[in-house]
XYZ file of N, CA, C and O in Angstrom:
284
model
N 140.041 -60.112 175.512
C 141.456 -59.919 175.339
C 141.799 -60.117 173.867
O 141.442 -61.121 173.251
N 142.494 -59.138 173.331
C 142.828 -59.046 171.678
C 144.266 -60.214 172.285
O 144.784 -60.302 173.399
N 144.600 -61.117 170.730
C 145.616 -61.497 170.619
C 146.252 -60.870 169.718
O 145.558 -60.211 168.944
N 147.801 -60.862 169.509
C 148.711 -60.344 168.537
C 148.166 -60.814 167.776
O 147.117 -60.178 167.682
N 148.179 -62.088 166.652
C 147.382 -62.227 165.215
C 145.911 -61.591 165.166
O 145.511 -60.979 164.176
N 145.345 -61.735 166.012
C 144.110 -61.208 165.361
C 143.846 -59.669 165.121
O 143.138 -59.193 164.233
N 144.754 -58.793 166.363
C 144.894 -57.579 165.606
C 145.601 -57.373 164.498
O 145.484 -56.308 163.892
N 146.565 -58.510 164.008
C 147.641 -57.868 163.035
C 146.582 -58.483 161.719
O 146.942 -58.138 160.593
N 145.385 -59.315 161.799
C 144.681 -59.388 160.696
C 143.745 -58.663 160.263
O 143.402 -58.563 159.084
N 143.048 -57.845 161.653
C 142.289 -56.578 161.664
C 142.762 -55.428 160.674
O 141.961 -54.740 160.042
N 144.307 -55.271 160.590
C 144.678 -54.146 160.184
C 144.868 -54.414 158.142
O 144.668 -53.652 157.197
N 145.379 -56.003 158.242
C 145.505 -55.975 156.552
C 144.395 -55.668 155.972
O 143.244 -56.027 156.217
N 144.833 -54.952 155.156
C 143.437 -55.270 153.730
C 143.538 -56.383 153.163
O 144.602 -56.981 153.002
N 142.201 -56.849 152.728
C 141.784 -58.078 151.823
C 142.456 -57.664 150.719
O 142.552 -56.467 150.447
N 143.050 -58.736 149.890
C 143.288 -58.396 148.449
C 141.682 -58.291 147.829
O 141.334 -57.323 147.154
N 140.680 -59.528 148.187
C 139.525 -58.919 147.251
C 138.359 -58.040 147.620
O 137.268 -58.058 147.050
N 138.720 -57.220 148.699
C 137.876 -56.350 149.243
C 137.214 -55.391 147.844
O 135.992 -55.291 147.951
N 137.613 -54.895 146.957
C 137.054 -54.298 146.082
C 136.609 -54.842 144.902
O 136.418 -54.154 143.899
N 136.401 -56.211 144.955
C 136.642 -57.202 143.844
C 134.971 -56.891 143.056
O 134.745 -56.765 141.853
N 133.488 -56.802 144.782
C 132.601 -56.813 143.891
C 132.238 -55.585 144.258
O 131.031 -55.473 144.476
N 132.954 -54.523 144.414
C 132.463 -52.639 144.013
C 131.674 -51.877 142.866
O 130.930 -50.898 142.810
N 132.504 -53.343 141.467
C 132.205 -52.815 140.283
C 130.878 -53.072 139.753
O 130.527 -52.826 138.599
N 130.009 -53.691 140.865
C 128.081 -53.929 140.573
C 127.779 -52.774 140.951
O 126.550 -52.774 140.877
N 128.235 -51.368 141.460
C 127.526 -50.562 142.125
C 126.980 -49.368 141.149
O 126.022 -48.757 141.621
N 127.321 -49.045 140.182
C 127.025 -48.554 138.819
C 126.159 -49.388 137.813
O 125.188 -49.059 137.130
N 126.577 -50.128 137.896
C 125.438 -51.214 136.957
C 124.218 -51.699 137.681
O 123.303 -52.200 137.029
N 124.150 -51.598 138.841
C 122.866 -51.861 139.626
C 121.824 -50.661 139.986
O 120.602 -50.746 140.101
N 122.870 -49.231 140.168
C 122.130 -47.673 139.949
C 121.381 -47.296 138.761
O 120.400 -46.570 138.594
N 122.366 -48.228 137.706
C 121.454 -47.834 136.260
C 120.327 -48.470 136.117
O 119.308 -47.782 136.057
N 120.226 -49.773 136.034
C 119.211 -50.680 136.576
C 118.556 -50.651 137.665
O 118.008 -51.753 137.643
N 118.239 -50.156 138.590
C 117.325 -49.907 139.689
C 116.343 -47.917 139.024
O 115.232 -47.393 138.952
N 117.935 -47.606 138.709
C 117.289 -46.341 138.108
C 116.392 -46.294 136.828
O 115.452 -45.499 136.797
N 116.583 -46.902 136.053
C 115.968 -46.845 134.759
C 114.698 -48.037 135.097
O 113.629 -47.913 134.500
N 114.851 -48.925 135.863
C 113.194 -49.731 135.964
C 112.994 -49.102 136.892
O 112.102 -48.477 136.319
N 113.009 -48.573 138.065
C 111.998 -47.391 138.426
C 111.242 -46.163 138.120
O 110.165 -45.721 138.519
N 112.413 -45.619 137.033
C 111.751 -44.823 136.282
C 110.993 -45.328 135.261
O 109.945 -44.682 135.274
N 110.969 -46.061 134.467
C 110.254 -47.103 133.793
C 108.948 -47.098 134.388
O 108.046 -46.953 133.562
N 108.589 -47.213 135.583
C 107.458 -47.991 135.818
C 106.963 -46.540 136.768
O 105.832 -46.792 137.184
N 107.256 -45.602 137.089
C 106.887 -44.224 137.236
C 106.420 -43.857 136.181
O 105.397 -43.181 136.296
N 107.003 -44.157 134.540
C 106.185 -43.249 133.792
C 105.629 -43.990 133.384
O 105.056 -43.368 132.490
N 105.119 -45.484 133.288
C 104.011 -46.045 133.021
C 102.618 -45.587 133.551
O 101.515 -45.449 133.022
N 103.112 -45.408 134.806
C 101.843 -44.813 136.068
C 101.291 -43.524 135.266
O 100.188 -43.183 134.839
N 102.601 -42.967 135.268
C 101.933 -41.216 135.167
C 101.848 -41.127 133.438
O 101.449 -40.061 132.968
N 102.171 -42.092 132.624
C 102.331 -41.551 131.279
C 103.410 -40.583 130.537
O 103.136 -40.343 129.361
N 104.209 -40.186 130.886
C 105.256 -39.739 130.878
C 106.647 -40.134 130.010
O 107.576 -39.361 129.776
N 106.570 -41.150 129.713
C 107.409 -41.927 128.942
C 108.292 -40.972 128.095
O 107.595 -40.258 127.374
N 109.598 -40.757 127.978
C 110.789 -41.133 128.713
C 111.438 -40.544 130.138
O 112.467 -40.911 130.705
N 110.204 -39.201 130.635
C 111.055 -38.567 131.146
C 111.530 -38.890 132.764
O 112.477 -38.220 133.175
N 110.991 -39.762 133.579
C 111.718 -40.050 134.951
C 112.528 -41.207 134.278
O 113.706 -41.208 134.633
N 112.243 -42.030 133.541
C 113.424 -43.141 132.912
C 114.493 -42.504 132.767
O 115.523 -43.151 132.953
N 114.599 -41.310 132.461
C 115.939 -40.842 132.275
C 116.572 -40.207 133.662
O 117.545 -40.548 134.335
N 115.692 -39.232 133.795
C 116.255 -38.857 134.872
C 116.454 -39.863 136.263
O 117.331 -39.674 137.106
N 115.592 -40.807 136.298
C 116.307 -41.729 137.383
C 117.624 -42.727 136.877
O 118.636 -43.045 137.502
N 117.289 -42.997 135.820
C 118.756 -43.557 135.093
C 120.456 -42.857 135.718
O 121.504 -43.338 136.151
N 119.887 -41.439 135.423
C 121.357 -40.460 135.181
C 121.183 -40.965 136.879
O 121.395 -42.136 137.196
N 120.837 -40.081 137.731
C 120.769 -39.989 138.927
C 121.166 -41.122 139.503
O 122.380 -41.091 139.700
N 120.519 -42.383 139.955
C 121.002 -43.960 140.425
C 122.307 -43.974 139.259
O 123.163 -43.411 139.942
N 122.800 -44.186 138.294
C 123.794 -44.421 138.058
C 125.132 -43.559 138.659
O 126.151 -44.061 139.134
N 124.762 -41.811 138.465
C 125.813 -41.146 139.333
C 125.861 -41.778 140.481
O 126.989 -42.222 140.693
N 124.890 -42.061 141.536
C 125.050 -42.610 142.779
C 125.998 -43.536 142.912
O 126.996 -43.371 143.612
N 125.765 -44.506 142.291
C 126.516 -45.644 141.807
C 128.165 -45.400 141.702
O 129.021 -45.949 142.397
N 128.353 -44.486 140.706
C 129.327 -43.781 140.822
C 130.705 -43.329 142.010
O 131.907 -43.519 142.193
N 129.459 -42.581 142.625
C 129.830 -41.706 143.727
C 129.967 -42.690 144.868
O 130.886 -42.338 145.606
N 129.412 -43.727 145.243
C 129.254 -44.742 145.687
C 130.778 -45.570 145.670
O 131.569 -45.655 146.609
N 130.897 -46.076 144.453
C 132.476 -46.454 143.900
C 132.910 -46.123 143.758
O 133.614 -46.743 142.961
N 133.548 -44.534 144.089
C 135.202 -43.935 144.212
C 135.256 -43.918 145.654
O 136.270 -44.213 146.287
N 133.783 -43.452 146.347
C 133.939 -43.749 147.777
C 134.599 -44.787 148.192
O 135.615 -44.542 148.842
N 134.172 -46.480 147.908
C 134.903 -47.298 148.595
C 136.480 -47.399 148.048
O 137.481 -47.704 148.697
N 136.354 -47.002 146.479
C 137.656 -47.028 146.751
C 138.804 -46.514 147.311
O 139.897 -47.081 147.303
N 138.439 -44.927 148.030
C 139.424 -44.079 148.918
C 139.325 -44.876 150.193
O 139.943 -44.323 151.102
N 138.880 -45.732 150.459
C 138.923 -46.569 151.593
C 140.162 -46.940 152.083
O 140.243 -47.669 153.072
């Protein structure tokens, strides 16, 4: 059985619901660029998946954080 408060708290938004969104770009670049990092160590390659996983995980990141924010 729902009570009146607990649905009427279901429905507010948190004020800090978006507070930690803004790691989601800075963690794409960093997951992207040391993976690519250590891809072209393997293959020798040096700079080229560093970059391209950089761009890529950071757009994600991105795309990631306008998503939650149309929430």
């Amino acid at each position: 059985m729902v009570t009146p408060s607990s649905d009427r708290q279901s429905t507010q938004r948190s004020p800090f619901r978006g507070v930690n969104a803004g790691y989601l770009p800075v963690a794409g670049a960093l997951l992207g660029l040391g993976g690519g990092y250590l891809i072209d160590q393997a293959a020798g390659t040096l700079p080229l998946w560093t970059l391209i996983l950089g761009v890529v995980m950071t757009g994600a990141g991105f795309y990631h954080l306008i998503r939650e924010a149309r929430r």
